[in-house]
Coordinates of C-alpha atoms and ligand atoms in Angstrom, one line a residue:
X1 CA 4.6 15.1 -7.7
X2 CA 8.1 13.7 -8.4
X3 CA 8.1 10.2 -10.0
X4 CA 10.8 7.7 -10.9
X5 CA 10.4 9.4 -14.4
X6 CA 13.2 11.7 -13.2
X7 CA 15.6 8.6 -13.1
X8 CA 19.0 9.6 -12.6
X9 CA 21.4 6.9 -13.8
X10 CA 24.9 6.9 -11.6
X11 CA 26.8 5.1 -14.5
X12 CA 28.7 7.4 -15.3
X13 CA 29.9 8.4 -11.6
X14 CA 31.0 5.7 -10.0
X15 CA 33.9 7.3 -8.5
X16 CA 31.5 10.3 -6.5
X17 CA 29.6 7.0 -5.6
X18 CA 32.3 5.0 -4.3
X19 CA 33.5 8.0 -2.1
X20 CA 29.5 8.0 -0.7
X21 CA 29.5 4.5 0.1
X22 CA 33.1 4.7 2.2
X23 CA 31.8 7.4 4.1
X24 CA 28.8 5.6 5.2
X25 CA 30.4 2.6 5.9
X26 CA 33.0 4.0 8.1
X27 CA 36.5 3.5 5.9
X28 CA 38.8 4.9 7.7
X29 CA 41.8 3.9 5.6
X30 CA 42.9 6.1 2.3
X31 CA 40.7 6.5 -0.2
X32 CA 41.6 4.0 -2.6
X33 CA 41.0 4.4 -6.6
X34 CA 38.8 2.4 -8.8
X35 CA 41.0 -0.8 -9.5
X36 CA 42.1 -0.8 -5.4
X37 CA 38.7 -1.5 -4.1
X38 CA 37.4 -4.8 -2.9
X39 CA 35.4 -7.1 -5.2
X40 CA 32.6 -7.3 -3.1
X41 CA 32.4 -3.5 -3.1
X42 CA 32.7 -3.3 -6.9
X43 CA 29.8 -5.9 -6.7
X44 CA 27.5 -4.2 -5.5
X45 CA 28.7 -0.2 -7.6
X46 CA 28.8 -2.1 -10.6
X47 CA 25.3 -3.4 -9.9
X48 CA 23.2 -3.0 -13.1
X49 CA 20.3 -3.4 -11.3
X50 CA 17.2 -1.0 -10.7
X51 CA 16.3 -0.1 -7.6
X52 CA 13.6 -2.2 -6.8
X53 CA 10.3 -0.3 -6.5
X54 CA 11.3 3.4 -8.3
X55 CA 8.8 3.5 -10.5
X56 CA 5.8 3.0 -7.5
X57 CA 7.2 5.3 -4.7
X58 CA 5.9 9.1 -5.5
X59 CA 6.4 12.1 -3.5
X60 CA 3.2 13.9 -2.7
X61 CA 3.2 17.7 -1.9
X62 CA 1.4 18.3 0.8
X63 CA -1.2 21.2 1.1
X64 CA 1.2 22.6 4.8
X65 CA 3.9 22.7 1.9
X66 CA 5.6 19.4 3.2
X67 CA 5.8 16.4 1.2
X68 CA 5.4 12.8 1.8
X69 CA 6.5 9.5 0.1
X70 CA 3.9 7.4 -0.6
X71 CA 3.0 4.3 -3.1
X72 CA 1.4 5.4 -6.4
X73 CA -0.3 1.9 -6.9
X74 CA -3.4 0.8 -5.6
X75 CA -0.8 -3.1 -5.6
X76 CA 1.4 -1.7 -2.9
X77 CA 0.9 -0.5 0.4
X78 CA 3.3 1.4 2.6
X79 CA 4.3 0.1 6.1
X80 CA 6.7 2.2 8.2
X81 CA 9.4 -0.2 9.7
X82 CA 12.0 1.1 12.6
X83 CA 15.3 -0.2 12.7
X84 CA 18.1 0.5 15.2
X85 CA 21.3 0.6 13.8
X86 CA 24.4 -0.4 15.8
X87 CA 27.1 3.0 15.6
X88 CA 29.8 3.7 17.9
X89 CA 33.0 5.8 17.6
X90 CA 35.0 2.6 16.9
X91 CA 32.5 1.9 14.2
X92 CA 31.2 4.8 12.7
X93 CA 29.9 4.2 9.4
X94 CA 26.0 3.3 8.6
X95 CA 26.8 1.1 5.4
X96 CA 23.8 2.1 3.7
X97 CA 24.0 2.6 -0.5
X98 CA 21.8 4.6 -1.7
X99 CA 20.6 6.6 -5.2
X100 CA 18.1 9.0 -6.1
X101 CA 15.8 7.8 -8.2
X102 CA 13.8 11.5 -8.8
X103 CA 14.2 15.0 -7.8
X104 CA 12.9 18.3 -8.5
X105 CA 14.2 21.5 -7.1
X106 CA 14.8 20.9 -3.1
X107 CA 13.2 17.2 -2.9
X108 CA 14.0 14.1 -3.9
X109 CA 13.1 10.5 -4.0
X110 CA 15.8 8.5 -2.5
X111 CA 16.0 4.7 -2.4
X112 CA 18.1 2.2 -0.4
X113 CA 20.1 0.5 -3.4
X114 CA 22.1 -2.0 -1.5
X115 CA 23.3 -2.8 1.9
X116 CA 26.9 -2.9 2.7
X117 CA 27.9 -6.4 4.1
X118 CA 29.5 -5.9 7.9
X119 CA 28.6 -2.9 8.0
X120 CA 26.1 -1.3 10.9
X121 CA 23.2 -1.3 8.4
X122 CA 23.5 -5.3 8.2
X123 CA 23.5 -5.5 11.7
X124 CA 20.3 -3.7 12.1
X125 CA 17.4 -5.1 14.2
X126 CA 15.2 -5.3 11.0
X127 CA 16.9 -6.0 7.8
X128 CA 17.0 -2.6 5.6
X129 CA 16.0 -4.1 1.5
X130 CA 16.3 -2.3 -1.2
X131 CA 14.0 0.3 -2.4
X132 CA 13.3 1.1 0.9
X133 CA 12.6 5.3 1.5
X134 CA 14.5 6.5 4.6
X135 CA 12.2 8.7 6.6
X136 CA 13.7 10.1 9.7
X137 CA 16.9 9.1 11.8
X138 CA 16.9 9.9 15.4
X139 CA 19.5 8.6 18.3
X140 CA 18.5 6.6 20.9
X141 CA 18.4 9.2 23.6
X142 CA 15.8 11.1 21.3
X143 CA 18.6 14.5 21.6
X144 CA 18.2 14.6 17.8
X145 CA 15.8 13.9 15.3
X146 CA 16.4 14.1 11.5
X147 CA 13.7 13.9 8.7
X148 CA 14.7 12.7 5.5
X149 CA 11.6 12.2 3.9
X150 CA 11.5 14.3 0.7
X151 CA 15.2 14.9 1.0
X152 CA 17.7 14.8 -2.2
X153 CA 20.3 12.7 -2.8
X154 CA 22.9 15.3 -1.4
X155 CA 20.6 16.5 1.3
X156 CA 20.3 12.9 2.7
X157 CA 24.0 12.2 2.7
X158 CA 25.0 15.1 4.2
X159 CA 22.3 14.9 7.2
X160 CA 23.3 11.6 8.2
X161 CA 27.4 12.3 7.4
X162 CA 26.7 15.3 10.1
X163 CA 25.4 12.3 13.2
X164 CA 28.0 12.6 15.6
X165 CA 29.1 9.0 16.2
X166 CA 29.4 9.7 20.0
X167 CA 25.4 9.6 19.7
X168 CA 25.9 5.7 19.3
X169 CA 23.1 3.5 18.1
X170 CA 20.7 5.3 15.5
X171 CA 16.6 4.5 15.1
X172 CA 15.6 5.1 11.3
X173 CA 12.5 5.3 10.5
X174 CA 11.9 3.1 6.9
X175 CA 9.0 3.2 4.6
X176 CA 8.7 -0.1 2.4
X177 CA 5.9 -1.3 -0.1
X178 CA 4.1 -4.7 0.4
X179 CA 2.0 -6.4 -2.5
X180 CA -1.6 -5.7 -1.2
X181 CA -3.0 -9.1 -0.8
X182 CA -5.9 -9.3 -2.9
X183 CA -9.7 -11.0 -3.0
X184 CA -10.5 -13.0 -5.6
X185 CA -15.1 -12.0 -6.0
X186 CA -17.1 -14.1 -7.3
X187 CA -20.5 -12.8 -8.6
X188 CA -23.1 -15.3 -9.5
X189 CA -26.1 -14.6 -11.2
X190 CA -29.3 -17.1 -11.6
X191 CA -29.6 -16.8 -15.2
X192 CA -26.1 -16.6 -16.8
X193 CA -22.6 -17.3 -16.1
X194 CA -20.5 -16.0 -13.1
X195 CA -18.4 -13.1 -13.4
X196 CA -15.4 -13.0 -11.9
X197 CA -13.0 -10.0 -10.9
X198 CA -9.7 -9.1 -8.1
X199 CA -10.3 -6.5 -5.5
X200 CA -8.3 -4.8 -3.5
X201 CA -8.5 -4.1 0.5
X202 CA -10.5 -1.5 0.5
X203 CA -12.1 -1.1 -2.3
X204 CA -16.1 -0.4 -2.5
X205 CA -18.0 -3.2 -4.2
X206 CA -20.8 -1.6 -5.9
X207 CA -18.4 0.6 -7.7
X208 CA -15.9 -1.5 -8.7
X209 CA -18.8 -4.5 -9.8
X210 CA -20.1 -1.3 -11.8
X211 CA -17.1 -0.1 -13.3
X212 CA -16.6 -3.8 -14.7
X213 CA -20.2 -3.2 -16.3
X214 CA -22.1 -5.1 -13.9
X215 CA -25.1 -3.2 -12.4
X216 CA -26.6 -4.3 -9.2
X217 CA -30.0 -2.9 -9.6
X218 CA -32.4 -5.7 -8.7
X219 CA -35.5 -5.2 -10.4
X220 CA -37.6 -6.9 -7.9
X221 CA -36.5 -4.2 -5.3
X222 CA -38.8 -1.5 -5.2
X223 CA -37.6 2.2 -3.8
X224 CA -38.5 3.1 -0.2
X225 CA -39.3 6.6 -1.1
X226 CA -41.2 6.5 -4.6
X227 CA -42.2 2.5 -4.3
X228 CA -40.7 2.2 -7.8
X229 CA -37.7 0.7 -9.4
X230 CA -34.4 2.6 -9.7
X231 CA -31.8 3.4 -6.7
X232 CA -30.6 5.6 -4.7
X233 CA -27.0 6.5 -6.6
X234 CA -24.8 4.5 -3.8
X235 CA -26.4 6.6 -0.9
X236 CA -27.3 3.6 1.0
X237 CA -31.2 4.2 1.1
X238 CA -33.0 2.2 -1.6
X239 CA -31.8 -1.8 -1.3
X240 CA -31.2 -2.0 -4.5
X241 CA -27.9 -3.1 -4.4
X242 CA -28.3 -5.9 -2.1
X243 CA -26.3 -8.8 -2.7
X244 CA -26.2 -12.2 -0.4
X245 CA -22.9 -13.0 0.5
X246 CA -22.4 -17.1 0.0
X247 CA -18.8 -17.0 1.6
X248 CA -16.2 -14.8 2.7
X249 CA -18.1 -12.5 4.6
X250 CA -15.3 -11.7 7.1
X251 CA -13.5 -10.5 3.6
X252 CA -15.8 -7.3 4.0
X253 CA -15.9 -4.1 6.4
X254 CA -18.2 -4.8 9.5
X255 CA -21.6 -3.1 8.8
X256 CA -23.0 0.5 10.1
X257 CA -25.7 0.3 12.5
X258 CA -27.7 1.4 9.2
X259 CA -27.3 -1.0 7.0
X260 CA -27.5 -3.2 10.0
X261 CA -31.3 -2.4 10.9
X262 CA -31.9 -2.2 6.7
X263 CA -30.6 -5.9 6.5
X264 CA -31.1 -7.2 9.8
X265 CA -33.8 -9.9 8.3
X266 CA -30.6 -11.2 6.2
X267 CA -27.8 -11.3 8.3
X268 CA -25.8 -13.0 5.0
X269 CA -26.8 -9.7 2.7
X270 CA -24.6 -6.5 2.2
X271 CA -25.7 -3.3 0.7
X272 CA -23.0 -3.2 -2.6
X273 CA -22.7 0.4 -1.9
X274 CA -21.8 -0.1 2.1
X275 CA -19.1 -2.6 1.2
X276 CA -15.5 -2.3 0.6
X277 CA -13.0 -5.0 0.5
X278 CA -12.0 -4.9 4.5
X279 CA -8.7 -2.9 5.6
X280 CA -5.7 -4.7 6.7
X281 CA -6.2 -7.4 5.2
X282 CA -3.3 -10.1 5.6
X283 CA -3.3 -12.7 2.9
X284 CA -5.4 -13.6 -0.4
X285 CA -8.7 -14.3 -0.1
X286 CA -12.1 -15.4 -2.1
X287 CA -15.3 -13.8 -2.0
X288 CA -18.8 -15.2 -3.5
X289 CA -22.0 -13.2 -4.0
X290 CA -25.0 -13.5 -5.3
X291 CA -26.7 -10.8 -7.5
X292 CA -30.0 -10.2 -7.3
X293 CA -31.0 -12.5 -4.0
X294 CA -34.5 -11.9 -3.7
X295 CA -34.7 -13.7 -6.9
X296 CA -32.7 -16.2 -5.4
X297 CA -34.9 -16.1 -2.3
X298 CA -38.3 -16.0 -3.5
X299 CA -39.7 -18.9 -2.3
X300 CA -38.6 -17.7 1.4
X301 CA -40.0 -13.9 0.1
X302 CA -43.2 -15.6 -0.8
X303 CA -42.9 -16.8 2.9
X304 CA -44.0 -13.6 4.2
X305 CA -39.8 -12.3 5.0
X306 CA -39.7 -9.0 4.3
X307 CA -36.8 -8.3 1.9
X308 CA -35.0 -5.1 3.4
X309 CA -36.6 -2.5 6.5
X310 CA -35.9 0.9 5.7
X311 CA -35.5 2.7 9.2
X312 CA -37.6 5.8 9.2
Ligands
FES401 S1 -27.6 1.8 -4.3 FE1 -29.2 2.3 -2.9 S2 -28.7 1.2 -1.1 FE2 -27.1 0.8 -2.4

């Protein structure tokens, strides 16, 4: 694993750096010195500022000895973007400034840092942000296909250095982190205060409610197997961790055909160990349970409802 804890600081090369972003912007005039360039150039290489995002991106090894760059944070999610970048002969430059932020041996972990205004990068039909991981580069045509996932610093500028311009337009592929949206649960108890905690897409409720310190083992649910208390460890056979859901049910996975038939007397109940905070979730949210609802519900279980059917 290669982390932003391998920061490499480009202080102290600004003139290597200078030369990198000229070649990917397409200069085609001499290379100037220091004190010749233009301000907004020396803008953004004098920039001070991190890379946004180095210390979440990892690099995973991958057991077919390839490696992929992923989030290390349960608050970021990764979502691939594709851009295609204007390039012509006329124009060939990419305009893209970029540092490596970790490396170790042949891969590296390298980050767009800024992009170059006017150049082909700003013109690209999704705007490239910084601390964005490049992926792969491909022409239009699909004759050739570049992976830079994983590549170092020098690696990365000599694979896209070596794109013939006469390809014309270029498709990246981008990787960029999102703040997971998160849910906002809610668990209320009939005989104490609420307890309140933030999950994340999908995350499994009984175990999270549990690592907090908060059991869901109703004591009025018997076992199905030995007809005494205890539960099942999470296996999704016992009912023990049956919670009724008072709103936000669409904030939870849709239900296996199991826990289905189990619950299907209480269509507002979830097994704690069956749900997770639902996948893809778009925005923030709020989730209220109760713990415990057949203590909640004992008048209606005094009604003759049966609290949970085990299939057999
Ligand atoms: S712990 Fe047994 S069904 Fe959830």
């Amino acid at each position: 694993v290669v982390s932003a804890r391998f920061l490499r600081h480009h202080n102290d090369s600004l003139q290597p750096m200078l030369l990198l972003l000229i070649a990917m912007s397409g200069w085609s005039g001499p290379v100037p010195c220091l004190h010749q360039r233009g301000a907004r150039l020396a803008r953004l290489l004098l920039s001070e500022a991190p890379v946004p995002f180095a210390d979440v991106w990892v690099i995973q090894r991958l057991k077919d000895g390839g490696v992929r760059v992923a989030s290390q944070s349960l608050n970021f999610r990764e979502v691939d973007e594709y851009m295609v970048v204007p390039r012509s002969v006329a124009s060939p430059g990419i305009g893209l400034a970029l540092e490596e932020v970790g490396s170790q041996g042949d891969v590296g972990l390298v980050l767009v840092k800024g992009i170059v205004a006017g150049g082909n990068a700003a013109k690209a039909s999704v705007p490239f942000m910084p601390g964005d991981a490049l992926i792969s580069v491909r022409d239009s045509a699909g004759t050739v296909e570049v992976s830079l996932e994983g590549a170092t610093y020098d690696s990365t500028v000599e694979a896209l250095s070596s794109l013939d311009p006469s390809l014309g337009e270029l498709i990246f592929t981008v990787r960029r982190l999102e703040r997971q949206p998160t849910v906002t649960v809610r668990v209320q108890f009939e005989d104490r205060e609420d307890e309140r905690l933030t999950m994340l897409p999908g995350q499994p409720l009984r175990q999270t409610i549990l690592a907090r310190g908060i059991k869901l083992n109703d004591p009025l649910a018997l076992r199905f197997d030995s007809g005494g208390p205890g539960d099942c460890g999470g296996e999704g056979c016992c009912c023990t961790c049956a919670v009724q859901v008072v709103s936000g049910l669409e904030m939870l996975n849709d239900q296996k055909a199991q826990e289905r038939q189990m619950l299907r007397k209480h269509p507002d109940w979830r097994l704690g160990c069956r749900a997770r905070i639902t996948e893809g979730l778009e925005e923030d949210g709020e989730l209220v349970v109760r713990a415990s609802p057949r203590s909640w519900n004992s008048r209606e279980l005094l009604d003759g409802v049966e609290e949970c059917d085990i299939p057999s």
